[in-house]
Short mmCIF file of C-alpha atoms in Angstrom, two decimals:
data_model
loop_
_atom_site.label_atom_id
_atom_site.label_comp_id
_atom_site.label_asym_id
_atom_site.label_seq_id
_atom_site.Cartn_x
_atom_site.Cartn_y
_atom_site.Cartn_z
CA MET A 1 122.38 -71.37 37.29
CA GLN A 2 122.22 -72.97 40.72
CA THR A 3 125.36 -74.72 41.84
CA ASN A 4 125.37 -77.85 43.97
CA PRO A 5 125.87 -76.69 47.60
CA LYS A 6 127.62 -79.97 48.51
CA ARG A 7 130.29 -79.42 45.89
CA PRO A 8 132.21 -76.14 46.01
CA SER A 9 132.99 -74.53 42.68
CA PRO A 10 136.66 -74.06 41.85
CA ALA A 11 138.04 -70.56 42.17
CA GLY A 12 139.79 -68.41 39.64
CA LEU A 13 140.03 -68.99 35.92
CA THR A 14 139.20 -72.69 36.16
CA GLY A 15 135.93 -71.94 37.92
CA TYR A 16 134.98 -69.23 35.44
CA VAL A 17 135.68 -71.48 32.44
CA SER A 18 133.77 -74.41 33.91
CA GLU A 19 130.72 -72.22 34.62
CA HIS A 20 130.75 -70.40 31.25
CA GLN A 21 131.93 -73.17 28.95
CA PHE A 22 129.09 -72.93 26.40
CA GLY A 23 129.24 -69.15 26.12
CA LEU A 24 133.00 -69.16 25.71
CA MET A 25 132.74 -71.78 22.96
CA MET A 26 130.14 -69.68 21.12
CA LEU A 27 132.35 -66.62 21.48
CA SER A 28 135.36 -68.43 20.05
CA CYS A 29 133.26 -69.71 17.11
CA ALA A 30 131.93 -66.23 16.41
CA LEU A 31 135.44 -64.73 16.49
CA THR A 32 136.74 -67.45 14.16
CA LEU A 33 133.89 -66.82 11.72
CA ALA A 34 134.53 -63.07 11.82
CA VAL A 35 138.22 -63.59 11.01
CA MET A 36 137.39 -65.95 8.14
CA LEU A 37 134.86 -63.49 6.70
CA ALA A 38 137.36 -60.65 7.01
CA VAL A 39 139.96 -62.66 5.10
CA VAL A 40 137.49 -63.50 2.32
CA TYR A 41 136.30 -59.90 2.13
CA GLY A 42 139.87 -58.64 2.05
CA THR A 43 140.90 -60.92 -0.80
CA LEU A 44 137.76 -61.30 -2.97
CA GLY A 45 135.08 -59.10 -1.53
CA PHE A 46 131.49 -60.18 -1.05
CA VAL A 47 130.64 -60.66 -4.72
CA PRO A 48 129.85 -63.75 -6.79
CA ILE A 49 132.93 -65.42 -8.27
CA TRP A 50 131.73 -64.64 -11.81
CA ALA A 51 131.67 -60.91 -11.02
CA VAL A 52 135.33 -60.70 -9.92
CA HIS A 53 137.33 -58.98 -12.66
CA ALA A 54 140.60 -60.73 -11.74
CA VAL A 55 139.22 -64.08 -12.92
CA PRO A 56 139.47 -64.40 -16.72
CA ALA A 57 136.20 -65.23 -18.46
CA SER A 58 136.17 -68.58 -20.25
#
């Protein structure tokens, strides 16, 4: 990505975040999804709800 030569980019963490905003947002979404899937897998597993033995059949 070409930066505007008339406008200097900020240094440090602020500059990194402003240049990589989309990628950082995708990374945070992917990490959130991974945590949610891990919680579901840890509690129910990846099986249909009708196949879980803890749920009584009606």
